[in-house]
CSV table of C-alpha atoms in Angstrom, one decimal:
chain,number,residue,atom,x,y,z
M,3,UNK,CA,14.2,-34.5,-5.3
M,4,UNK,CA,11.9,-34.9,-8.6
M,5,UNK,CA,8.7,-33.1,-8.5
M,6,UNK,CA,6.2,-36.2,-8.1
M,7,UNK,CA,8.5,-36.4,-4.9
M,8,UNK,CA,8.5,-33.2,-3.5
M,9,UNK,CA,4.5,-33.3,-4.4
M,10,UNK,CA,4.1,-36.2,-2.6
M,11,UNK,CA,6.2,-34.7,1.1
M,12,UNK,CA,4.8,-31.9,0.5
M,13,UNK,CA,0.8,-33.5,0.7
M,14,UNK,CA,2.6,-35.3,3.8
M,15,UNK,CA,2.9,-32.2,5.5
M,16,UNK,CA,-0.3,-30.2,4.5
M,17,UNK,CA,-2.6,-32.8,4.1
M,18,UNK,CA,-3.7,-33.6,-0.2
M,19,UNK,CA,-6.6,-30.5,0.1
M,20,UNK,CA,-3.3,-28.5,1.3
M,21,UNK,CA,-1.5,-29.0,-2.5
M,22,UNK,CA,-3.3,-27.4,-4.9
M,23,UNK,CA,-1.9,-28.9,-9.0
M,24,UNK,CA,-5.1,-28.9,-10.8
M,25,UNK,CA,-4.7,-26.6,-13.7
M,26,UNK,CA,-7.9,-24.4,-13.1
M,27,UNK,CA,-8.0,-24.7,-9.3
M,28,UNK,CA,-4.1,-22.4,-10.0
M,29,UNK,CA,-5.0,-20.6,-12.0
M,30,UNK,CA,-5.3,-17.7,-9.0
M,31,UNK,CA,-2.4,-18.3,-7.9
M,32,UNK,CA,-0.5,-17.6,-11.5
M,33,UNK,CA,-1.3,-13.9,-11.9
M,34,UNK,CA,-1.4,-11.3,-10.5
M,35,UNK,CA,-4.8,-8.6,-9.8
M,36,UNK,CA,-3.8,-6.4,-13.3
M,37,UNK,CA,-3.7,-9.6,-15.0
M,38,UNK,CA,-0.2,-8.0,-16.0
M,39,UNK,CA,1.8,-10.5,-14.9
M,40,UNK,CA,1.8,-14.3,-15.5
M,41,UNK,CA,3.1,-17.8,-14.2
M,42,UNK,CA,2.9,-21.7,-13.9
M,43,UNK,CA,3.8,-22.9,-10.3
M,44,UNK,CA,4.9,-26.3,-9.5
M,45,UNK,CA,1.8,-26.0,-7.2
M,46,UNK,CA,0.2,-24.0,-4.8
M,47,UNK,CA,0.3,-25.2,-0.5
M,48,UNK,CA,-1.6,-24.1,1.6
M,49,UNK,CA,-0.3,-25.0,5.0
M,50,UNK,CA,-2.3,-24.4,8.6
M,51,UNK,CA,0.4,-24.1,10.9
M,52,UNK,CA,3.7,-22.7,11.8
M,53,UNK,CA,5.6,-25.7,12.0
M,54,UNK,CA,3.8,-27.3,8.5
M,55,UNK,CA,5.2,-23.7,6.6
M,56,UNK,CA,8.6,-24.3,8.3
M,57,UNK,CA,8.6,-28.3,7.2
M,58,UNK,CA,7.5,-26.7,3.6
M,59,UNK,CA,10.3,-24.5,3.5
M,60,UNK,CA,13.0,-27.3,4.2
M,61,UNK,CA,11.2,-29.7,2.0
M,62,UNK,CA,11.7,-26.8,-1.4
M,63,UNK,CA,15.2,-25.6,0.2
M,64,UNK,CA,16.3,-29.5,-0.2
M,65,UNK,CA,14.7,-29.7,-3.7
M,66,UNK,CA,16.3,-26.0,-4.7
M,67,UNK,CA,13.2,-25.2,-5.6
M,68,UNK,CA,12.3,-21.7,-5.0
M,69,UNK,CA,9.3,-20.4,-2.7
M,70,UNK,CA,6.7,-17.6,-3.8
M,71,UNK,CA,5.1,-16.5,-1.0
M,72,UNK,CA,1.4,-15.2,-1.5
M,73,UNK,CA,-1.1,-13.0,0.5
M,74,UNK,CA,-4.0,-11.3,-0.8
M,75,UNK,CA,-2.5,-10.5,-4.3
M,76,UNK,CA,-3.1,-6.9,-4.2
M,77,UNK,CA,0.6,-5.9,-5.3
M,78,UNK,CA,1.4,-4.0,-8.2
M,79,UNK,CA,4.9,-5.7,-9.1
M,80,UNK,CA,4.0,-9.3,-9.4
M,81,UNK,CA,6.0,-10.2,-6.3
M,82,UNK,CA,3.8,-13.1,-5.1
M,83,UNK,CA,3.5,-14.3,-9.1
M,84,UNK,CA,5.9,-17.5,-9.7
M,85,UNK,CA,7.8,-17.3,-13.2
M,86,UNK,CA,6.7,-19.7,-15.9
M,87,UNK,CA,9.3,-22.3,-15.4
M,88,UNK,CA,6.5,-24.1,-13.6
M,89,UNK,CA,8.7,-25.4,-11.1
M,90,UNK,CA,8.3,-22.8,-8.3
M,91,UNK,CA,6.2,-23.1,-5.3
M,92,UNK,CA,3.5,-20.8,-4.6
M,93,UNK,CA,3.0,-20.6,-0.8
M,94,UNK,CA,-0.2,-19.2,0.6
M,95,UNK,CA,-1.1,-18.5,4.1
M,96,UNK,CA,-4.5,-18.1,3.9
M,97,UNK,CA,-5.5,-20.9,5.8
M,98,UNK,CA,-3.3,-19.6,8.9
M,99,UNK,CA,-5.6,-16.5,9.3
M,100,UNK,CA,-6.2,-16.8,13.2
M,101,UNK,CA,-6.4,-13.6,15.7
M,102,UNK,CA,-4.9,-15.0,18.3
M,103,UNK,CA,-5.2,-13.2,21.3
M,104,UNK,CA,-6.7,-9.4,21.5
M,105,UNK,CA,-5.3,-7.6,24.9
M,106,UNK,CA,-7.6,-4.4,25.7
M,107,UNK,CA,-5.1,-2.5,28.7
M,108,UNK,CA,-1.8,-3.4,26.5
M,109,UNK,CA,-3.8,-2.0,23.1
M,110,UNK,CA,-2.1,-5.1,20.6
M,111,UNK,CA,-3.1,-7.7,18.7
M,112,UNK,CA,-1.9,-10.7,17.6
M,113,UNK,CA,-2.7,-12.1,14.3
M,114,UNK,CA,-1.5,-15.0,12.0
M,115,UNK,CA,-0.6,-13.9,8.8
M,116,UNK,CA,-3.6,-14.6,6.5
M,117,UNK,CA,-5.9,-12.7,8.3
M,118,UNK,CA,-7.3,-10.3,6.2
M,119,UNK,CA,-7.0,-6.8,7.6
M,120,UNK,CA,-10.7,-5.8,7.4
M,121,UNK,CA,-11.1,-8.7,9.6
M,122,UNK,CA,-8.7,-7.9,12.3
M,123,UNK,CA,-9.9,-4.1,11.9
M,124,UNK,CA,-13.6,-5.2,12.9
M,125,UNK,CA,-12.1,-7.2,15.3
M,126,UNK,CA,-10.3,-4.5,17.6
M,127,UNK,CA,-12.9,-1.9,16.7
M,128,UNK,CA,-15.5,-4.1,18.9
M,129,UNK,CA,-13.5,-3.8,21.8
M,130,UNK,CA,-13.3,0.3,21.3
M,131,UNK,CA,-9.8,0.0,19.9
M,132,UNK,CA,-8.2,0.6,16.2
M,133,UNK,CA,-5.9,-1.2,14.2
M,134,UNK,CA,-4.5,2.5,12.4
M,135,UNK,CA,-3.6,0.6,9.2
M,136,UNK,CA,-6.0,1.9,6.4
M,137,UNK,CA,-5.8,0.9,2.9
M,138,UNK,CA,-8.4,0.7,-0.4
M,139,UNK,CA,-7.2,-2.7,-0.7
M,140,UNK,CA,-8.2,-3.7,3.2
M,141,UNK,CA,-11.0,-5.9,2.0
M,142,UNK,CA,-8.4,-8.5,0.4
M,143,UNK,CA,-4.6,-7.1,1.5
M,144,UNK,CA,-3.6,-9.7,4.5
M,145,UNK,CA,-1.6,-9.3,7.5
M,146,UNK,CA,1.6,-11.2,6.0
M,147,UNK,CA,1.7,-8.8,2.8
M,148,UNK,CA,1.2,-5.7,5.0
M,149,UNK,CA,4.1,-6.4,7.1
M,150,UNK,CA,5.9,-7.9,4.4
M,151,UNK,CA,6.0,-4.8,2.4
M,152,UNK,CA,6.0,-2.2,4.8
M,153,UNK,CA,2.4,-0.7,3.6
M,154,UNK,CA,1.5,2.5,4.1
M,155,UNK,CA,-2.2,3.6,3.7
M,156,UNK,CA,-4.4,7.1,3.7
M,157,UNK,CA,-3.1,7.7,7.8
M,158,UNK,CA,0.3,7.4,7.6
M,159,UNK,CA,0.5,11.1,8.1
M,160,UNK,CA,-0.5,10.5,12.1
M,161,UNK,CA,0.2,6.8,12.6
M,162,UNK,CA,3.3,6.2,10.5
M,163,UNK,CA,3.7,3.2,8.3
M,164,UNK,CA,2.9,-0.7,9.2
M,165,UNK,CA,7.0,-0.8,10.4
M,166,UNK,CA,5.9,1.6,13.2
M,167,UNK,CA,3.0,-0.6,14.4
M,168,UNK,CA,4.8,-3.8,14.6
M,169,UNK,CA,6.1,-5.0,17.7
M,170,UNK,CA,7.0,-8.8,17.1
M,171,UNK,CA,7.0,-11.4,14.6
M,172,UNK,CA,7.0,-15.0,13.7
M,173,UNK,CA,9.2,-15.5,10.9
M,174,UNK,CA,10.1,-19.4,9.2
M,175,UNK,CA,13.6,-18.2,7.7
M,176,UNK,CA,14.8,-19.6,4.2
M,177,UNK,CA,16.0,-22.7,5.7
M,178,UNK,CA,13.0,-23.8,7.6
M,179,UNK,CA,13.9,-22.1,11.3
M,180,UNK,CA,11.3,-20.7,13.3
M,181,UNK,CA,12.0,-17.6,14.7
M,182,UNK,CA,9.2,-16.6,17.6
M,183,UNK,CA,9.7,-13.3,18.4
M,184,UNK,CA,6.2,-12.0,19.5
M,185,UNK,CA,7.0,-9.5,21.4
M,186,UNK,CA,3.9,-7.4,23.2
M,187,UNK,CA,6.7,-4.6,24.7
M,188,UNK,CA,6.5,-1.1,23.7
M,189,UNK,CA,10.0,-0.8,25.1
M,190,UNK,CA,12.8,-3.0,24.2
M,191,UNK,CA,16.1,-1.8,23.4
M,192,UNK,CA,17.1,-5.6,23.7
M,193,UNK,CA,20.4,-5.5,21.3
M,194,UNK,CA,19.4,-5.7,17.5
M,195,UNK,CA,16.0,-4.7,16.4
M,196,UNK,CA,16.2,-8.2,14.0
M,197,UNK,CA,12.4,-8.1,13.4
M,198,UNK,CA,13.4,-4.5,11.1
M,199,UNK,CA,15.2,-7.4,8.5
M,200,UNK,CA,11.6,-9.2,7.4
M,201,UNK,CA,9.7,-5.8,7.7
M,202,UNK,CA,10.1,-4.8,3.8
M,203,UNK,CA,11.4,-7.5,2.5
M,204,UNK,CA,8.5,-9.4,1.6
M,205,UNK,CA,9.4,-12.8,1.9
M,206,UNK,CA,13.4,-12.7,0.6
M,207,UNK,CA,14.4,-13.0,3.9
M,208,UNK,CA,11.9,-15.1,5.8
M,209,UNK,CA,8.1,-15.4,5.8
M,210,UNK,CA,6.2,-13.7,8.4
M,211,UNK,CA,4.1,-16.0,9.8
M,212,UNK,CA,2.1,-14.5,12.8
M,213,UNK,CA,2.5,-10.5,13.7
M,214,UNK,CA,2.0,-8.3,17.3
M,215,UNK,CA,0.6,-5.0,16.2
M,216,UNK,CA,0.6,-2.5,18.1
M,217,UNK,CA,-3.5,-1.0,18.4
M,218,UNK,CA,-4.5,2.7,19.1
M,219,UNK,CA,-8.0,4.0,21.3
M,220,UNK,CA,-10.3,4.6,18.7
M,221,UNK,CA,-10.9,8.0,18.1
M,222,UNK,CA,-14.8,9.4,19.7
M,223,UNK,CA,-15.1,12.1,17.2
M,224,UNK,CA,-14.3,12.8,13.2
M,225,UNK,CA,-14.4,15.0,10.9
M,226,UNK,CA,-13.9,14.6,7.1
M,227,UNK,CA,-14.5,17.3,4.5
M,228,UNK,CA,-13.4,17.3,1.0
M,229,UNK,CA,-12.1,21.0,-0.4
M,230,UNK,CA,-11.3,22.4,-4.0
M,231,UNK,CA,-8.0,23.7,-5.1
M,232,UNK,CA,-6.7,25.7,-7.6
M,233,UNK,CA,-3.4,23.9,-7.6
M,234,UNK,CA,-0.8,21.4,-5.5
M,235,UNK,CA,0.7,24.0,-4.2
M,236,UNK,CA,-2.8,25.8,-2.8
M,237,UNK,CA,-3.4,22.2,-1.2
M,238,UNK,CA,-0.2,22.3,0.7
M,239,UNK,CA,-1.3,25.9,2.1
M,240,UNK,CA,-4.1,24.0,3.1
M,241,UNK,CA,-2.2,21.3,4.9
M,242,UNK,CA,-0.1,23.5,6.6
M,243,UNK,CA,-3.4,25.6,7.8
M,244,UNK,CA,-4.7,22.5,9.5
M,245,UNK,CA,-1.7,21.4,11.0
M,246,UNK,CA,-1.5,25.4,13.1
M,247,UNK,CA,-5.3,24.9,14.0
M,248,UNK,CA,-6.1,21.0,14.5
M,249,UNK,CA,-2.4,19.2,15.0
M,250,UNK,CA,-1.6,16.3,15.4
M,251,UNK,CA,-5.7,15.1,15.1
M,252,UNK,CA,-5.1,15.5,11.8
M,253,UNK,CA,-5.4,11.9,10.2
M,254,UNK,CA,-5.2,11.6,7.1
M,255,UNK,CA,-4.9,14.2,3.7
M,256,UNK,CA,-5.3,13.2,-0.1
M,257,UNK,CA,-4.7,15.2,-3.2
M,258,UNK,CA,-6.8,14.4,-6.1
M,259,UNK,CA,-6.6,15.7,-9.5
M,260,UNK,CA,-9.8,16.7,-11.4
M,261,UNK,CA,-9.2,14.3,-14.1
M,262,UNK,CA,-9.2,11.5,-11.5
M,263,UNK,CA,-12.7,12.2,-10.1
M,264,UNK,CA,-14.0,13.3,-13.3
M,265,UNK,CA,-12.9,9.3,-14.2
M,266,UNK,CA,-15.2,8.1,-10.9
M,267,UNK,CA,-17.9,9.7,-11.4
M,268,UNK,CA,-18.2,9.0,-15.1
M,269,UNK,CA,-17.1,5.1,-14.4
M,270,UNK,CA,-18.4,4.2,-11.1
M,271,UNK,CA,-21.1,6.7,-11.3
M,272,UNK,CA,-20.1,8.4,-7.9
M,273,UNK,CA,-20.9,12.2,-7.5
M,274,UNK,CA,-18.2,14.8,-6.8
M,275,UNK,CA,-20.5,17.4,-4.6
M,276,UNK,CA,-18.6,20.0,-5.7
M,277,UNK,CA,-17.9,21.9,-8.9
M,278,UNK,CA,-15.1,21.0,-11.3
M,279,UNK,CA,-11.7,22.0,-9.9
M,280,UNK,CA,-8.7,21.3,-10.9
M,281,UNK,CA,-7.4,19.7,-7.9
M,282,UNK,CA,-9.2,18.4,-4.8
M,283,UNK,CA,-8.4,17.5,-1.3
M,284,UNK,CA,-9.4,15.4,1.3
M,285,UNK,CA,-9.1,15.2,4.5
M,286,UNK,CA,-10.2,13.5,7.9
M,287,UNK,CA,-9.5,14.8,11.6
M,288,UNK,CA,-10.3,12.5,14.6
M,289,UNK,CA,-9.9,12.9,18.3
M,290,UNK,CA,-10.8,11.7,21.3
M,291,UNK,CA,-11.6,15.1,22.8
M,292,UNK,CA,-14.9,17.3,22.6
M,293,UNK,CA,-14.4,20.2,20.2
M,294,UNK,CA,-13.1,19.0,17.2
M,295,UNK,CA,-15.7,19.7,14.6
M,296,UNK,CA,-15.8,23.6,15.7
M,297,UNK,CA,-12.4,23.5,15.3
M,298,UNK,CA,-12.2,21.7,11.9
M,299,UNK,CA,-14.4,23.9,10.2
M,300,UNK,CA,-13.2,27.4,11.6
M,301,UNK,CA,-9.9,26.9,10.2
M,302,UNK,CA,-12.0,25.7,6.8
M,303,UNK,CA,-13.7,28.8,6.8
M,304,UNK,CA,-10.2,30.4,6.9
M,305,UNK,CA,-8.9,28.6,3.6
M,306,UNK,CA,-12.2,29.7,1.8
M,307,UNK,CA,-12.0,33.3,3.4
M,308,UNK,CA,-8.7,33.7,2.3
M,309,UNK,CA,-9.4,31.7,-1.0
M,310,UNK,CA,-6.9,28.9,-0.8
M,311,UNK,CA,-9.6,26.5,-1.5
M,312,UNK,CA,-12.6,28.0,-3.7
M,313,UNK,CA,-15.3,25.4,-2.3
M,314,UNK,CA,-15.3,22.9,0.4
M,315,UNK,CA,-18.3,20.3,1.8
M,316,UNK,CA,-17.9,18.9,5.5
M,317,UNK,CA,-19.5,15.4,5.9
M,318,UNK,CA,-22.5,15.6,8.1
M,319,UNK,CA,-23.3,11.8,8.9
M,320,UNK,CA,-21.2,8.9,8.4
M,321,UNK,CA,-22.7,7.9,5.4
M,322,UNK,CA,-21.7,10.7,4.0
M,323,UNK,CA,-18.1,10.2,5.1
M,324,UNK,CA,-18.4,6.6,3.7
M,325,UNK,CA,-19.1,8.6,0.3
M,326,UNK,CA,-16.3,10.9,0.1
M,327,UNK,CA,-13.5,8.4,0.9
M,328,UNK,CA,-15.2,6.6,-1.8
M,329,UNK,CA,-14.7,9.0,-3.9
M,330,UNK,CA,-10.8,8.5,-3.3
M,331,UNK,CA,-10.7,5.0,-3.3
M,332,UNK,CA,-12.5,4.0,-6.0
M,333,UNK,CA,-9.7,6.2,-8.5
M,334,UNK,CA,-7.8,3.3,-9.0
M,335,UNK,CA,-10.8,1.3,-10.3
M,336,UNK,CA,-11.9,4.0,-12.7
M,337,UNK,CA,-8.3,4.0,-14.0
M,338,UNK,CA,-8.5,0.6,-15.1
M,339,UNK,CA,-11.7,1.0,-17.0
M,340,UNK,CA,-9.7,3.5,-19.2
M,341,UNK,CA,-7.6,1.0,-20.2
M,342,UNK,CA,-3.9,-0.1,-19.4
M,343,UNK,CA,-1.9,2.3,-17.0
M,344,UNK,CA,1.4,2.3,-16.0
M,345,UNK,CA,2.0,3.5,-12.5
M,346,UNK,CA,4.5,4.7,-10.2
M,347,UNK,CA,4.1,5.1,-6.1
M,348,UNK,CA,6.7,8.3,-5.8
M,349,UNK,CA,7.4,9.7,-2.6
M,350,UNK,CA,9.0,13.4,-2.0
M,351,UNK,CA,9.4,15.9,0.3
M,352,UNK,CA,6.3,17.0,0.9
M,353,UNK,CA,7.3,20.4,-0.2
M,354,UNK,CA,8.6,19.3,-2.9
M,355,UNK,CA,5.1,17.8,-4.6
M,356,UNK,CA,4.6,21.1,-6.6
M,357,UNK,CA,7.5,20.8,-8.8
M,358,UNK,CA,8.1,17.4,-9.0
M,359,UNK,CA,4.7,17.1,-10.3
M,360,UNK,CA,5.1,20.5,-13.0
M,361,UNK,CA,8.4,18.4,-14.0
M,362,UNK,CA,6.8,15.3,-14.6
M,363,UNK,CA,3.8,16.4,-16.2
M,364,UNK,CA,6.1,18.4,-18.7
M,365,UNK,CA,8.2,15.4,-19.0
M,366,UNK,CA,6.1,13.1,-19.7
M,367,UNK,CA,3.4,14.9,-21.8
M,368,UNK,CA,6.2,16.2,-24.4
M,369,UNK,CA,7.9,12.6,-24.8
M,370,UNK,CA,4.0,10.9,-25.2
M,371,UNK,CA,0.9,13.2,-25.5
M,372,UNK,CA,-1.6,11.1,-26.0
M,373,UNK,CA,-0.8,9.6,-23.0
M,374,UNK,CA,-3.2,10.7,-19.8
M,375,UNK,CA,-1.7,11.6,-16.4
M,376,UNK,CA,-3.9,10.4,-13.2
M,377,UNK,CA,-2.6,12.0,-9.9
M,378,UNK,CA,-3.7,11.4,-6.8
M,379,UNK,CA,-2.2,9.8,-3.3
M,380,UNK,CA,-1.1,10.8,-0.2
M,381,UNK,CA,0.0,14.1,0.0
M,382,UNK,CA,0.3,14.8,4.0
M,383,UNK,CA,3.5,12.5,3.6
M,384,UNK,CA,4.7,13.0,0.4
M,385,UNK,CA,3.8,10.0,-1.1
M,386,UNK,CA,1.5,9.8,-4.5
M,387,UNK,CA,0.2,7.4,-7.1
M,388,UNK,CA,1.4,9.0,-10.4
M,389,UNK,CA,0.0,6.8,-13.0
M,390,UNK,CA,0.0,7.1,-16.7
M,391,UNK,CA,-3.1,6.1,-18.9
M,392,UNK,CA,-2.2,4.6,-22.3
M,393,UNK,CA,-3.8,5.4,-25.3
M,394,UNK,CA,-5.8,1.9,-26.6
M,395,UNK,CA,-3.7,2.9,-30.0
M,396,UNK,CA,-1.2,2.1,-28.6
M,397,UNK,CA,0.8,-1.1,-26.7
M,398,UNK,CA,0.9,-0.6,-23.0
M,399,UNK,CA,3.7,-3.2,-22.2
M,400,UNK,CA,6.1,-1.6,-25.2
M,401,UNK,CA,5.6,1.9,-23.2
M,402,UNK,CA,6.4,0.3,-20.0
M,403,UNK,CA,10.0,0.4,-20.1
M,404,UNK,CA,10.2,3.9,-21.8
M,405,UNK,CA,7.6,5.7,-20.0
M,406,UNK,CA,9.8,4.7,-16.5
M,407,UNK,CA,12.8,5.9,-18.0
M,408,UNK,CA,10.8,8.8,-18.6
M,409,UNK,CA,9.4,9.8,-15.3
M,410,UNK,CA,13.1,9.1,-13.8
M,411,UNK,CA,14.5,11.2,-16.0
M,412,UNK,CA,12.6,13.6,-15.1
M,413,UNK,CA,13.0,13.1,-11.4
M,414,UNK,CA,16.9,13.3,-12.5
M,415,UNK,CA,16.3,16.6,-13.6
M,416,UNK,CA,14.8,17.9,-11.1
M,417,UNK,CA,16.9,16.7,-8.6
M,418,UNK,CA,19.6,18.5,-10.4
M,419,UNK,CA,18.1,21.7,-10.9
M,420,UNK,CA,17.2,21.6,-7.4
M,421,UNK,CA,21.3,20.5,-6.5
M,422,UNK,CA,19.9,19.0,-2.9
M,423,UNK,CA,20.2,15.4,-2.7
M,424,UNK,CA,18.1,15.9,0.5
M,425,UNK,CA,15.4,16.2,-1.8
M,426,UNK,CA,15.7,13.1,-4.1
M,427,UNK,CA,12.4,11.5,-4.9
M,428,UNK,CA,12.0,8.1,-4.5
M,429,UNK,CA,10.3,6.1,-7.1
M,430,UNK,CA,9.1,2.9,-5.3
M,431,UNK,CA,6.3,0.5,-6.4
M,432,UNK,CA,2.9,-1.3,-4.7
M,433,UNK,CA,5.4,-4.6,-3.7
M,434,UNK,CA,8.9,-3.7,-4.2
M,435,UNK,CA,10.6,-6.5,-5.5
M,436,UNK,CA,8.6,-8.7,-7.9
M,437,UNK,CA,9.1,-9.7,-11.3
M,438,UNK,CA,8.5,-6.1,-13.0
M,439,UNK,CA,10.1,-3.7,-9.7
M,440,UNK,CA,13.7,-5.6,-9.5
M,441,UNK,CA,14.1,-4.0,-12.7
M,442,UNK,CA,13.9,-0.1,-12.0
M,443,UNK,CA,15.5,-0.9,-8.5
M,444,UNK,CA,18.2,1.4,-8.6
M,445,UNK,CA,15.1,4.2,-9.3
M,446,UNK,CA,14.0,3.8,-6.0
M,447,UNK,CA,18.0,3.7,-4.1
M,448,UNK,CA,21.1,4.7,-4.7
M,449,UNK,CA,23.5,2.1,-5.4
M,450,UNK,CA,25.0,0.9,-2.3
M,451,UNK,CA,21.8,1.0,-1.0
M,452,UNK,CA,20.2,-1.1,-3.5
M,453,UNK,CA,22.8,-3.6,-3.4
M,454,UNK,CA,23.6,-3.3,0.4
């Protein structure tokens, strides 16, 4: 099929406001949010229904023209950018952004695939329930992308990644079936677990159209506070404190290096209210139950008593909360306005972030010193953002390739020091496949699992 053909079935199925081929109504759709990546689709669809994606999907699969799926562009890999062949199909479900049904006793929701999370978030949290996926990017990430990559977020540490909230799916597999598997049970050892195939795979294997999540009571009571540490390794002390004194209420625990705040408050003019410190951390208890604040701070007055953590500030409003989670998740911004970064989403054992970190700072500062480590992520489950300024002297995309061989060299190197293969970091990336993470795949598995 010619492309003024499969323009014109495709218009038949979506309606003409459905194709997008104007040159500047695309150009969203050809790069992705770093402006690192670039491409020139065929055109861009925008379908409303089920039935019109799966009738899409044939249509391309007849014309062997390959399908980009796209959400809310908020990946790091340029996984929903087409290539520049301009003859691949940019699909985008943001027109298909229902919430379906919302059912208070069973806690779920079900949602089409371009809602936008923020949206389905307010949504449960007016009937006194929570949707426990957080992330900076909840504004613009979508239901579709979340699943699709298996995002994570600031509370994985208590509610686990998206994989864990999922209970069913819609799916349009590669040759235009619709699979409709939206499940509501909690329990169903029903044979194969197939929905696991398109949770991760963003798009390779099917595109999620329409998602049950599985919702959580919201929590009565919270606490966040944000503590000074001398080091990663004083912040871990600190994490394993609150686990012996607060549990499983705690929610949610992010390292931060000096350097990265110091870049938010001098970019987006935010203010640290604490002194300089080489490393801070945040963190955020909620509950359900009376009690938790006395709690909370009695075991922060330990860390301080026994000088773990040198200062600490506990939020006393929820404004002030607002403030010091924006002080977390504005990091990224600041980055940019430094210039061009390259950046890596590494996940360890958590007890391993100490020395992975003193390896990869060494490594990475003797093969490029003028380069500028930001650190910051996740730390209650091992996962961080280790991201590397570069200079403006020097050419960001020619110190892409080296600056990854780099940081897995050094991860090599530390794995072999450490001679546990228990302990192997994994470097992944913000959208793993893509046109820039297919590259360092075998980073981020071993071999027969990278090409299982």
């Amino acid at each position: 099929m010619q492309s003024d053909a499969l323009l014109a079935a495709l218009g038949q199925v979506v309606g003409e406001r459905g194709v997008v081929t104007e040159e500047t109504d695309l150009i969203p759709f050809c790069h992705d949010w770093r402006q690192m990546f670039v491409g020139r689709p065929l055109c861009a669809v925008l379908p409303r229904k089920t039935q019109e994606v799966a009738e899409v999907v044939r249509l391309c699969s007849k014309a062997g023209v390959a399908v980009v799926p796209y959400g809310g562009n908020t990946g790091l890999s340029g996984g929903a950018t087409p290539d520049a062949s301009g003859q691949q199909v940019v699909l985008s479900l943001a027109r298909m952004n229902a919430i379906r049904d919302i059912d208070v006793i069973g806690e779920t929701i079900e949602v089409e695939a371009g809602c936008v999370l923020q949206t389905a978030q307010q949504a449960v949290n007016e009937k006194g329930l929570l949707l426990p996926i957080t992330l900076a990017a909840e504004g613009s990430a979508r239901i579709g992308g979340i699943v699709s990559t298996n995002a994570g977020g600031t509370n994985v540490l208590r509610y686990g990644m998206a994989r864990s909230r999922i209970l069913g799916l819609e799916v349009v597999t590669a040759d235009g079936q619709v699979i409709n598997g939206l499940r509501r049970l909690r329990k169903d050892n029903a044979g194969y677990d197939w929905k696991q195939w398109f949770i991760g795979t963003e798009g390779t294997l099917g595109i999620v159209t329409a998602a049950v999540l599985q919702l959580a009571p919201k929590p009565r009571y919270r606490v966040t506070a944000l503590l000074a540490v001398p080091s990663p390794a004083d912040a871990l002390r600190v994490l394993c404190a609150a686990r012996a004194a607060i549990g499983e209420t705690l929610t949610g625990f992010e390292l931060m290096s000096g350097a990265s705040l110091e870049r938010v408050s001098r970019h987006q003019h935010l203010k640290v209210p604490l002194g300089d410190s080489a490393w801070y951390v945040l963190l955020e208890a909620s509950s359900s139950l009376p009690g938790l604040r006395d709690a909370t701070e009695a075991f922060l007055g330990e860390v301080l008593e026994q000088e773990i953590a040198s200062d600490g500030v506990v939020a006393e409003s929820e404004r002030q909360e607002a403030d010091l989670w924006a002080l977390r998740e504005s990091i990224t911004e600041a980055e940019g306005r430094e210039g061009r970064s390259v950046k890596h989403d590494v996940s360890v054992p958590i007890s391993a972030i100490p020395d992975f970190l003193k390896a990869a700072d060494e490594a990475v500062m003797c093969a490029f010193p003028e380069a500028r480590i930001n650190t910051f992520g996740h730390a209650g489950d091992g996962n961080l953002h280790y991201n590397v300024i570069v200079p403006a002297s020097l050419d960001a995309s020619a110190l892409n390739r080296p600056l990854k061989k780099c940081s897995s060299n050094a991860s090599r190197s530390w794995i072999s020091k450490k001679q546990v293969a228990q302990t192997r970091p994994r470097i992944k990336f913000e959208g793993h496949f893509g046109l820039f993470a297919g590259r360092f795949a075998r980073f981020g598995r071993t071999y027969p699992m990278a090409h299982a």
